[in-house]
Amino acid sequence: MFIDSHAHIDGPEYDADRAEVILRAREAGVTTILNVGTGDPHSGAFERAAQLASDHKEIYAAIGVHPHDAKLYDDAAEARIHSLIAAHPKILAWGEIGLDYHYDNSPRDIQRQVFQRQLRAARVCDLPVVIHTRSADADTIEILRHTYQQTSRGGIMHCFGSSLELAQAAIDLGFYISFSGNITFKKAEDLRTIAAQIPRERLLIETDCPYLTPVPFRGKRNEPARVVEVARCLAEIHGNSLEEVGRITTANFAAIFRLQQI
Ligand SMILES: [Zn+2]
Ligand SMILES: [Zn+2]
């Protein structure tokens, strides 16, 4: 039993075979998928993510403005997210939000402002947050320490690929650390060393599909069924069985989102 805690299967990459993708996940033992809606907040992307969750028992949604799109964030976007959250109980988290200084698709000062605004907004509706951070460790730590301190529900550091220092800071603030297929890559020795130091009760697994397809499927489109490969890698690192990693990460996911039954 596994949970893919971060997937993007509402996008056009899956329009041709979404039903089969969901079925294959189920057959692989992936009981729950958190689908993250991203993109222009006024494009209908968030409504699409909410609808997908409404249509499928095993799918939940997170919505928020990605740091790439921070320049598109405005009062109307925030109001739209609030009203979708109020209307859809299966929207479990505000995200993904954060900082991406690798691509710099939005100016960094705007990214920082929008990250802080969304952290505060998530607190208003009492939801955990999903954090995307890349090449921005110091600012992420600082903003989480200052702005996040005021929020109550914790969250997920998704597709973790940052330093152990950032992982520790996030754990101290009540966050969970989610690893994706990049942990299986041959050159990811440093990341596996970090993963070994994350307490099991703070671990999560995800695909971030359609990206980051794990070994041995690299080069193909990723999908939630492949989260089992991430679990297999963590099982080796932590000296657990595959089943134990599935059980632990499922319990962790349920704890963050206060789900009674998954
Ligand atoms: Zn991301
Ligand atoms: Zn994502």
PDB file of C-alpha atoms and ligand atoms in Angstrom:
ATOM      1  CA  MET A   1       0.000   0.000   0.000  1.00  0.00           C
ATOM      2  CA  PHE A   2       1.574   3.248  -1.196  1.00  0.00           C
ATOM      3  CA  ILE A   3       0.657   6.901  -1.536  1.00  0.00           C
ATOM      4  CA  ASP A   4       1.901   9.161  -4.289  1.00  0.00           C
ATOM      5  CA  SER A   5       2.027  12.418  -2.344  1.00  0.00           C
ATOM      6  CA  HIS A   6       2.714  14.638  -5.371  1.00  0.00           C
ATOM      7  CA  ALA A   7       1.546  14.018  -8.936  1.00  0.00           C
ATOM      8  CA  HIS A   8       0.384  16.130 -11.869  1.00  0.00           C
ATOM      9  CA  ILE A   9      -1.995  13.831 -13.724  1.00  0.00           C
ATOM     10  CA  ASP A  10      -4.584  16.487 -14.564  1.00  0.00           C
ATOM     11  CA  GLY A  11      -2.334  17.831 -17.354  1.00  0.00           C
ATOM     12  CA  PRO A  12      -2.480  17.213 -21.110  1.00  0.00           C
ATOM     13  CA  GLU A  13       0.249  14.544 -20.870  1.00  0.00           C
ATOM     14  CA  TYR A  14      -2.448  12.183 -19.601  1.00  0.00           C
ATOM     15  CA  ASP A  15      -5.442  13.225 -21.669  1.00  0.00           C
ATOM     16  CA  ALA A  16      -5.158  10.166 -23.892  1.00  0.00           C
ATOM     17  CA  ASP A  17      -4.950   7.513 -21.177  1.00  0.00           C
ATOM     18  CA  ARG A  18      -5.717   9.004 -17.754  1.00  0.00           C
ATOM     19  CA  ALA A  19      -8.119   6.186 -16.822  1.00  0.00           C
ATOM     20  CA  GLU A  20      -5.449   3.559 -17.550  1.00  0.00           C
ATOM     21  CA  VAL A  21      -2.855   5.509 -15.554  1.00  0.00           C
ATOM     22  CA  ILE A  22      -5.189   5.584 -12.539  1.00  0.00           C
ATOM     23  CA  LEU A  23      -5.966   1.895 -12.969  1.00  0.00           C
ATOM     24  CA  ARG A  24      -2.272   0.958 -13.171  1.00  0.00           C
ATOM     25  CA  ALA A  25      -1.631   2.900  -9.961  1.00  0.00           C
ATOM     26  CA  ARG A  26      -4.354   0.930  -8.209  1.00  0.00           C
ATOM     27  CA  GLU A  27      -2.935  -2.358  -9.503  1.00  0.00           C
ATOM     28  CA  ALA A  28       0.516  -1.372  -8.202  1.00  0.00           C
ATOM     29  CA  GLY A  29      -0.938  -0.844  -4.700  1.00  0.00           C
ATOM     30  CA  VAL A  30      -1.011   2.956  -4.884  1.00  0.00           C
ATOM     31  CA  THR A  31      -4.148   3.635  -2.910  1.00  0.00           C
ATOM     32  CA  THR A  32      -4.057   7.443  -2.836  1.00  0.00           C
ATOM     33  CA  ILE A  33      -2.750  10.196  -5.106  1.00  0.00           C
ATOM     34  CA  LEU A  34      -2.352  13.862  -4.191  1.00  0.00           C
ATOM     35  CA  ASN A  35      -2.731  15.665  -7.512  1.00  0.00           C
ATOM     36  CA  VAL A  36      -1.205  19.129  -7.529  1.00  0.00           C
ATOM     37  CA  GLY A  37      -2.788  21.755  -9.749  1.00  0.00           C
ATOM     38  CA  THR A  38      -0.312  24.330 -11.061  1.00  0.00           C
ATOM     39  CA  GLY A  39      -0.111  26.906 -13.825  1.00  0.00           C
ATOM     40  CA  ASP A  40      -1.741  30.256 -14.518  1.00  0.00           C
ATOM     41  CA  PRO A  41      -4.293  30.657 -11.708  1.00  0.00           C
ATOM     42  CA  HIS A  42      -6.801  32.100 -14.186  1.00  0.00           C
ATOM     43  CA  SER A  43      -6.431  29.345 -16.784  1.00  0.00           C
ATOM     44  CA  GLY A  44      -8.833  26.875 -15.181  1.00  0.00           C
ATOM     45  CA  ALA A  45      -5.981  24.641 -13.982  1.00  0.00           C
ATOM     46  CA  PHE A  46      -7.118  24.725 -10.356  1.00  0.00           C
ATOM     47  CA  GLU A  47     -10.733  23.966 -11.252  1.00  0.00           C
ATOM     48  CA  ARG A  48      -9.458  21.012 -13.312  1.00  0.00           C
ATOM     49  CA  ALA A  49      -7.481  19.631 -10.352  1.00  0.00           C
ATOM     50  CA  ALA A  50     -10.501  20.009  -8.057  1.00  0.00           C
ATOM     51  CA  GLN A  51     -12.719  18.248 -10.595  1.00  0.00           C
ATOM     52  CA  LEU A  52     -10.310  15.320 -10.959  1.00  0.00           C
ATOM     53  CA  ALA A  53     -10.393  14.822  -7.181  1.00  0.00           C
ATOM     54  CA  SER A  54     -14.191  14.995  -7.179  1.00  0.00           C
ATOM     55  CA  ASP A  55     -14.361  12.357  -9.906  1.00  0.00           C
ATOM     56  CA  HIS A  56     -12.049   9.771  -8.291  1.00  0.00           C
ATOM     57  CA  LYS A  57     -12.278   8.334  -4.822  1.00  0.00           C
ATOM     58  CA  GLU A  58      -8.501   7.808  -4.485  1.00  0.00           C
ATOM     59  CA  ILE A  59      -7.460  11.245  -5.737  1.00  0.00           C
ATOM     60  CA  TYR A  60      -7.084  14.366  -3.592  1.00  0.00           C
ATOM     61  CA  ALA A  61      -5.994  17.825  -4.709  1.00  0.00           C
ATOM     62  CA  ALA A  62      -3.608  20.601  -3.743  1.00  0.00           C
ATOM     63  CA  ILE A  63      -3.808  23.990  -5.417  1.00  0.00           C
ATOM     64  CA  GLY A  64      -1.555  27.012  -5.210  1.00  0.00           C
ATOM     65  CA  VAL A  65       0.559  29.296  -7.358  1.00  0.00           C
ATOM     66  CA  HIS A  66       3.927  27.756  -8.266  1.00  0.00           C
ATOM     67  CA  PRO A  67       6.988  30.012  -7.906  1.00  0.00           C
ATOM     68  CA  HIS A  68       7.345  29.907 -11.707  1.00  0.00           C
ATOM     69  CA  ASP A  69       3.981  31.697 -11.937  1.00  0.00           C
ATOM     70  CA  ALA A  70       4.438  34.028  -8.975  1.00  0.00           C
ATOM     71  CA  LYS A  71       4.225  37.025 -11.320  1.00  0.00           C
ATOM     72  CA  LEU A  72       0.625  36.014 -12.105  1.00  0.00           C
ATOM     73  CA  TYR A  73      -0.469  36.044  -8.469  1.00  0.00           C
ATOM     74  CA  ASP A  74      -2.983  38.712  -7.516  1.00  0.00           C
ATOM     75  CA  ASP A  75      -5.987  39.254  -5.254  1.00  0.00           C
ATOM     76  CA  ALA A  76      -8.269  37.527  -7.742  1.00  0.00           C
ATOM     77  CA  ALA A  77      -6.045  34.438  -7.788  1.00  0.00           C
ATOM     78  CA  GLU A  78      -6.069  34.283  -4.002  1.00  0.00           C
ATOM     79  CA  ALA A  79      -9.857  34.686  -3.908  1.00  0.00           C
ATOM     80  CA  ARG A  80     -10.250  31.928  -6.518  1.00  0.00           C
ATOM     81  CA  ILE A  81      -8.138  29.509  -4.465  1.00  0.00           C
ATOM     82  CA  HIS A  82     -10.073  30.350  -1.294  1.00  0.00           C
ATOM     83  CA  SER A  83     -13.427  29.752  -2.955  1.00  0.00           C
ATOM     84  CA  LEU A  84     -12.309  26.423  -4.474  1.00  0.00           C
ATOM     85  CA  ILE A  85     -11.041  25.254  -1.077  1.00  0.00           C
ATOM     86  CA  ALA A  86     -14.358  26.211   0.500  1.00  0.00           C
ATOM     87  CA  ALA A  87     -16.286  24.294  -2.170  1.00  0.00           C
ATOM     88  CA  HIS A  88     -14.141  21.138  -2.383  1.00  0.00           C
ATOM     89  CA  PRO A  89     -13.385  19.165   0.793  1.00  0.00           C
ATOM     90  CA  LYS A  90     -10.887  17.005  -1.129  1.00  0.00           C
ATOM     91  CA  ILE A  91      -8.507  19.937  -1.571  1.00  0.00           C
ATOM     92  CA  LEU A  92      -6.105  19.019   1.227  1.00  0.00           C
ATOM     93  CA  ALA A  93      -3.270  21.486   0.827  1.00  0.00           C
ATOM     94  CA  TRP A  94      -2.212  24.916  -0.435  1.00  0.00           C
ATOM     95  CA  GLY A  95       0.591  24.361  -2.917  1.00  0.00           C
ATOM     96  CA  GLU A  96       2.844  23.988  -4.534  1.00  0.00           C
ATOM     97  CA  ILE A  97       4.332  27.276  -3.411  1.00  0.00           C
ATOM     98  CA  GLY A  98       7.896  28.344  -2.752  1.00  0.00           C
ATOM     99  CA  LEU A  99      11.030  29.590  -4.485  1.00  0.00           C
ATOM    100  CA  ASP A 100      12.751  28.464  -7.668  1.00  0.00           C
ATOM    101  CA  TYR A 101      16.014  30.311  -8.295  1.00  0.00           C
ATOM    102  CA  HIS A 102      17.154  27.686 -10.776  1.00  0.00           C
ATOM    103  CA  TYR A 103      14.760  28.727 -13.541  1.00  0.00           C
ATOM    104  CA  ASP A 104      13.926  32.231 -12.261  1.00  0.00           C
ATOM    105  CA  ASN A 105      10.704  32.267 -14.299  1.00  0.00           C
ATOM    106  CA  SER A 106       9.400  35.009 -11.998  1.00  0.00           C
ATOM    107  CA  PRO A 107      11.566  37.751 -10.439  1.00  0.00           C
ATOM    108  CA  ARG A 108      12.988  36.631  -7.100  1.00  0.00           C
ATOM    109  CA  ASP A 109      11.525  39.480  -5.063  1.00  0.00           C
ATOM    110  CA  ILE A 110       8.065  38.650  -6.453  1.00  0.00           C
ATOM    111  CA  GLN A 111       8.623  34.954  -5.673  1.00  0.00           C
ATOM    112  CA  ARG A 112       9.455  35.799  -2.072  1.00  0.00           C
ATOM    113  CA  GLN A 113       6.433  38.089  -1.628  1.00  0.00           C
ATOM    114  CA  VAL A 114       4.029  35.582  -3.177  1.00  0.00           C
ATOM    115  CA  PHE A 115       5.477  32.710  -1.146  1.00  0.00           C
ATOM    116  CA  GLN A 116       4.882  34.670   2.071  1.00  0.00           C
ATOM    117  CA  ARG A 117       1.392  35.723   1.009  1.00  0.00           C
ATOM    118  CA  GLN A 118       0.395  32.144   0.282  1.00  0.00           C
ATOM    119  CA  LEU A 119       1.837  30.854   3.568  1.00  0.00           C
ATOM    120  CA  ARG A 120      -0.364  33.345   5.372  1.00  0.00           C
ATOM    121  CA  ALA A 121      -3.375  32.499   3.217  1.00  0.00           C
ATOM    122  CA  ALA A 122      -2.927  28.791   3.973  1.00  0.00           C
ATOM    123  CA  ARG A 123      -3.023  29.602   7.657  1.00  0.00           C
ATOM    124  CA  VAL A 124      -6.297  31.493   7.209  1.00  0.00           C
ATOM    125  CA  CYS A 125      -7.965  28.386   5.790  1.00  0.00           C
ATOM    126  CA  ASP A 126      -6.093  26.048   8.141  1.00  0.00           C
ATOM    127  CA  LEU A 127      -4.443  23.925   5.455  1.00  0.00           C
ATOM    128  CA  PRO A 128      -0.965  22.395   5.289  1.00  0.00           C
ATOM    129  CA  VAL A 129       1.315  23.704   2.526  1.00  0.00           C
ATOM    130  CA  VAL A 130       3.286  21.935  -0.202  1.00  0.00           C
ATOM    131  CA  ILE A 131       6.678  23.574  -0.713  1.00  0.00           C
ATOM    132  CA  HIS A 132       8.699  23.626  -3.930  1.00  0.00           C
ATOM    133  CA  THR A 133      12.222  24.953  -3.433  1.00  0.00           C
ATOM    134  CA  ARG A 134      15.157  24.845  -5.802  1.00  0.00           C
ATOM    135  CA  SER A 135      18.530  26.582  -5.503  1.00  0.00           C
ATOM    136  CA  ALA A 136      17.024  28.814  -2.822  1.00  0.00           C
ATOM    137  CA  ASP A 137      17.881  27.128   0.480  1.00  0.00           C
ATOM    138  CA  ALA A 138      18.784  30.213   2.529  1.00  0.00           C
ATOM    139  CA  ASP A 139      15.724  32.261   1.567  1.00  0.00           C
ATOM    140  CA  THR A 140      13.435  29.254   1.993  1.00  0.00           C
ATOM    141  CA  ILE A 141      14.733  28.651   5.516  1.00  0.00           C
ATOM    142  CA  GLU A 142      14.402  32.309   6.411  1.00  0.00           C
ATOM    143  CA  ILE A 143      10.866  32.700   5.081  1.00  0.00           C
ATOM    144  CA  LEU A 144       9.702  29.466   6.691  1.00  0.00           C
ATOM    145  CA  ARG A 145      11.191  30.495  10.032  1.00  0.00           C
ATOM    146  CA  HIS A 146       9.634  33.941   9.925  1.00  0.00           C
ATOM    147  CA  THR A 147       6.345  33.508   8.117  1.00  0.00           C
ATOM    148  CA  TYR A 148       5.661  29.852   8.625  1.00  0.00           C
ATOM    149  CA  GLN A 149       6.120  30.066  12.385  1.00  0.00           C
ATOM    150  CA  GLN A 150       2.720  31.713  12.456  1.00  0.00           C
ATOM    151  CA  THR A 151       0.948  28.909  10.607  1.00  0.00           C
ATOM    152  CA  SER A 152      -0.316  25.825  12.306  1.00  0.00           C
ATOM    153  CA  ARG A 153      -0.651  22.865   9.981  1.00  0.00           C
ATOM    154  CA  GLY A 154       2.839  21.996   8.741  1.00  0.00           C
ATOM    155  CA  GLY A 155       3.339  20.650   5.284  1.00  0.00           C
ATOM    156  CA  ILE A 156       5.515  18.851   2.796  1.00  0.00           C
ATOM    157  CA  MET A 157       8.905  19.705   1.332  1.00  0.00           C
ATOM    158  CA  HIS A 158       8.204  18.119  -2.015  1.00  0.00           C
ATOM    159  CA  CYS A 159      10.704  16.511  -4.410  1.00  0.00           C
ATOM    160  CA  PHE A 160      13.407  17.084  -1.873  1.00  0.00           C
ATOM    161  CA  GLY A 161      16.770  17.897  -3.445  1.00  0.00           C
ATOM    162  CA  SER A 162      18.191  20.502  -1.109  1.00  0.00           C
ATOM    163  CA  SER A 163      20.706  20.435   1.738  1.00  0.00           C
ATOM    164  CA  LEU A 164      20.493  18.500   4.996  1.00  0.00           C
ATOM    165  CA  GLU A 165      20.435  21.880   6.735  1.00  0.00           C
ATOM    166  CA  LEU A 166      17.192  22.801   4.960  1.00  0.00           C
ATOM    167  CA  ALA A 167      15.717  19.379   5.719  1.00  0.00           C
ATOM    168  CA  GLN A 168      16.543  19.799   9.426  1.00  0.00           C
ATOM    169  CA  ALA A 169      15.122  23.326   9.548  1.00  0.00           C
ATOM    170  CA  ALA A 170      11.917  22.118   7.893  1.00  0.00           C
ATOM    171  CA  ILE A 171      11.629  19.108  10.212  1.00  0.00           C
ATOM    172  CA  ASP A 172      12.056  21.410  13.210  1.00  0.00           C
ATOM    173  CA  LEU A 173       9.107  23.432  11.894  1.00  0.00           C
ATOM    174  CA  GLY A 174       6.954  20.304  11.627  1.00  0.00           C
ATOM    175  CA  PHE A 175       7.428  19.509   7.947  1.00  0.00           C
ATOM    176  CA  TYR A 176       7.608  16.155   6.202  1.00  0.00           C
ATOM    177  CA  ILE A 177      10.279  15.429   3.584  1.00  0.00           C
ATOM    178  CA  SER A 178       9.087  13.869   0.349  1.00  0.00           C
ATOM    179  CA  PHE A 179      11.440  12.112  -2.052  1.00  0.00           C
ATOM    180  CA  SER A 180      10.762  11.540  -5.728  1.00  0.00           C
ATOM    181  CA  GLY A 181      12.346   9.449  -8.479  1.00  0.00           C
ATOM    182  CA  ASN A 182      15.456  11.615  -8.413  1.00  0.00           C
ATOM    183  CA  ILE A 183      16.595   9.666  -5.356  1.00  0.00           C
ATOM    184  CA  THR A 184      17.020   6.595  -7.572  1.00  0.00           C
ATOM    185  CA  PHE A 185      19.334   8.328 -10.058  1.00  0.00           C
ATOM    186  CA  LYS A 186      22.878   6.996 -10.279  1.00  0.00           C
ATOM    187  CA  LYS A 187      24.453  10.347  -9.442  1.00  0.00           C
ATOM    188  CA  ALA A 188      22.173  11.028  -6.455  1.00  0.00           C
ATOM    189  CA  GLU A 189      24.551   9.579  -3.865  1.00  0.00           C
ATOM    190  CA  ASP A 190      24.488  12.805  -1.802  1.00  0.00           C
ATOM    191  CA  LEU A 191      20.696  12.850  -1.769  1.00  0.00           C
ATOM    192  CA  ARG A 192      20.570   9.237  -0.601  1.00  0.00           C
ATOM    193  CA  THR A 193      22.970  10.151   2.208  1.00  0.00           C
ATOM    194  CA  ILE A 194      20.562  12.920   3.266  1.00  0.00           C
ATOM    195  CA  ALA A 195      17.558  10.591   2.998  1.00  0.00           C
ATOM    196  CA  ALA A 196      19.289   8.155   5.361  1.00  0.00           C
ATOM    197  CA  GLN A 197      19.277  10.882   8.023  1.00  0.00           C
ATOM    198  CA  ILE A 198      15.593  11.786   7.778  1.00  0.00           C
ATOM    199  CA  PRO A 199      13.568  10.208  10.597  1.00  0.00           C
ATOM    200  CA  ARG A 200      11.148   7.628   9.239  1.00  0.00           C
ATOM    201  CA  GLU A 201       8.190   9.343  10.842  1.00  0.00           C
ATOM    202  CA  ARG A 202       8.855  12.355   8.562  1.00  0.00           C
ATOM    203  CA  LEU A 203       9.295  10.534   5.239  1.00  0.00           C
ATOM    204  CA  LEU A 204       6.984  10.665   2.247  1.00  0.00           C
ATOM    205  CA  ILE A 205       7.173   9.347  -1.305  1.00  0.00           C
ATOM    206  CA  GLU A 206       6.016  10.916  -4.556  1.00  0.00           C
ATOM    207  CA  THR A 207       6.476  10.739  -8.310  1.00  0.00           C
ATOM    208  CA  ASP A 208       6.108  14.423  -9.320  1.00  0.00           C
ATOM    209  CA  CYS A 209       4.935  12.814 -12.538  1.00  0.00           C
ATOM    210  CA  PRO A 210       5.130  13.359 -15.477  1.00  0.00           C
ATOM    211  CA  TYR A 211       8.672  14.373 -14.478  1.00  0.00           C
ATOM    212  CA  LEU A 212      11.531  12.541 -12.732  1.00  0.00           C
ATOM    213  CA  THR A 213      10.824   8.984 -13.818  1.00  0.00           C
ATOM    214  CA  PRO A 214      12.722   6.648 -11.473  1.00  0.00           C
ATOM    215  CA  VAL A 215      15.313   4.070 -12.409  1.00  0.00           C
ATOM    216  CA  PRO A 216      14.807   1.638 -14.195  1.00  0.00           C
ATOM    217  CA  PHE A 217      12.149   3.462 -16.225  1.00  0.00           C
ATOM    218  CA  ARG A 218      14.060   6.679 -17.008  1.00  0.00           C
ATOM    219  CA  GLY A 219      13.301   8.243 -20.354  1.00  0.00           C
ATOM    220  CA  LYS A 220       9.627   7.278 -20.214  1.00  0.00           C
ATOM    221  CA  ARG A 221       6.749   9.422 -19.008  1.00  0.00           C
ATOM    222  CA  ASN A 222       6.357   8.980 -15.270  1.00  0.00           C
ATOM    223  CA  GLU A 223       3.091   7.969 -13.548  1.00  0.00           C
ATOM    224  CA  PRO A 224       1.860   7.269  -9.984  1.00  0.00           C
ATOM    225  CA  ALA A 225       2.409   3.486 -10.199  1.00  0.00           C
ATOM    226  CA  ARG A 226       6.164   4.225 -10.310  1.00  0.00           C
ATOM    227  CA  VAL A 227       6.151   5.597  -6.760  1.00  0.00           C
ATOM    228  CA  VAL A 228       6.848   1.999  -5.712  1.00  0.00           C
ATOM    229  CA  GLU A 229      10.416   2.430  -7.093  1.00  0.00           C
ATOM    230  CA  VAL A 230      10.946   5.442  -4.815  1.00  0.00           C
ATOM    231  CA  ALA A 231       9.711   3.355  -1.867  1.00  0.00           C
ATOM    232  CA  ARG A 232      12.059   0.530  -2.874  1.00  0.00           C
ATOM    233  CA  CYS A 233      15.030   2.904  -2.847  1.00  0.00           C
ATOM    234  CA  LEU A 234      14.089   4.316   0.591  1.00  0.00           C
ATOM    235  CA  ALA A 235      13.629   0.776   1.894  1.00  0.00           C
ATOM    236  CA  GLU A 236      17.239  -0.015   0.973  1.00  0.00           C
ATOM    237  CA  ILE A 237      18.524   3.223   2.468  1.00  0.00           C
ATOM    238  CA  HIS A 238      16.657   2.811   5.753  1.00  0.00           C
ATOM    239  CA  GLY A 239      16.978  -0.960   6.036  1.00  0.00           C
ATOM    240  CA  ASN A 240      13.236  -1.541   5.996  1.00  0.00           C
ATOM    241  CA  SER A 241      11.097  -3.816   3.888  1.00  0.00           C
ATOM    242  CA  LEU A 242       9.205  -2.319   0.969  1.00  0.00           C
ATOM    243  CA  GLU A 243       5.950  -2.997   2.829  1.00  0.00           C
ATOM    244  CA  GLU A 244       7.183  -1.149   5.901  1.00  0.00           C
ATOM    245  CA  VAL A 245       8.083   1.918   3.856  1.00  0.00           C
ATOM    246  CA  GLY A 246       4.622   1.793   2.300  1.00  0.00           C
ATOM    247  CA  ARG A 247       2.998   1.531   5.705  1.00  0.00           C
ATOM    248  CA  ILE A 248       5.115   4.268   7.314  1.00  0.00           C
ATOM    249  CA  THR A 249       4.701   6.789   4.486  1.00  0.00           C
ATOM    250  CA  THR A 250       0.978   6.093   4.308  1.00  0.00           C
ATOM    251  CA  ALA A 251       0.625   6.719   8.045  1.00  0.00           C
ATOM    252  CA  ASN A 252       2.664   9.928   7.706  1.00  0.00           C
ATOM    253  CA  PHE A 253       0.424  11.171   4.890  1.00  0.00           C
ATOM    254  CA  ALA A 254      -2.685  10.426   6.939  1.00  0.00           C
ATOM    255  CA  ALA A 255      -1.198  12.287   9.905  1.00  0.00           C
ATOM    256  CA  ILE A 256      -0.471  15.506   8.002  1.00  0.00           C
ATOM    257  CA  PHE A 257      -3.895  15.662   6.423  1.00  0.00           C
ATOM    258  CA  ARG A 258      -5.816  14.241   9.384  1.00  0.00           C
ATOM    259  CA  LEU A 259      -7.323  11.518   7.243  1.00  0.00           C
ATOM    260  CA  GLN A 260      -9.023   8.753   9.194  1.00  0.00           C
ATOM    261  CA  GLN A 261      -9.080   6.270   6.412  1.00  0.00           C
ATOM    262  CA  ILE A 262      -7.055   5.889   3.258  1.00  0.00           C
TER     263      ILE A 262
HETATM  264 ZN    ZN B   1       7.636  21.210  -7.661  1.00  0.00          ZN
HETATM  265 ZN    ZN B   2       4.965  19.486  -8.745  1.00  0.00          ZN
END
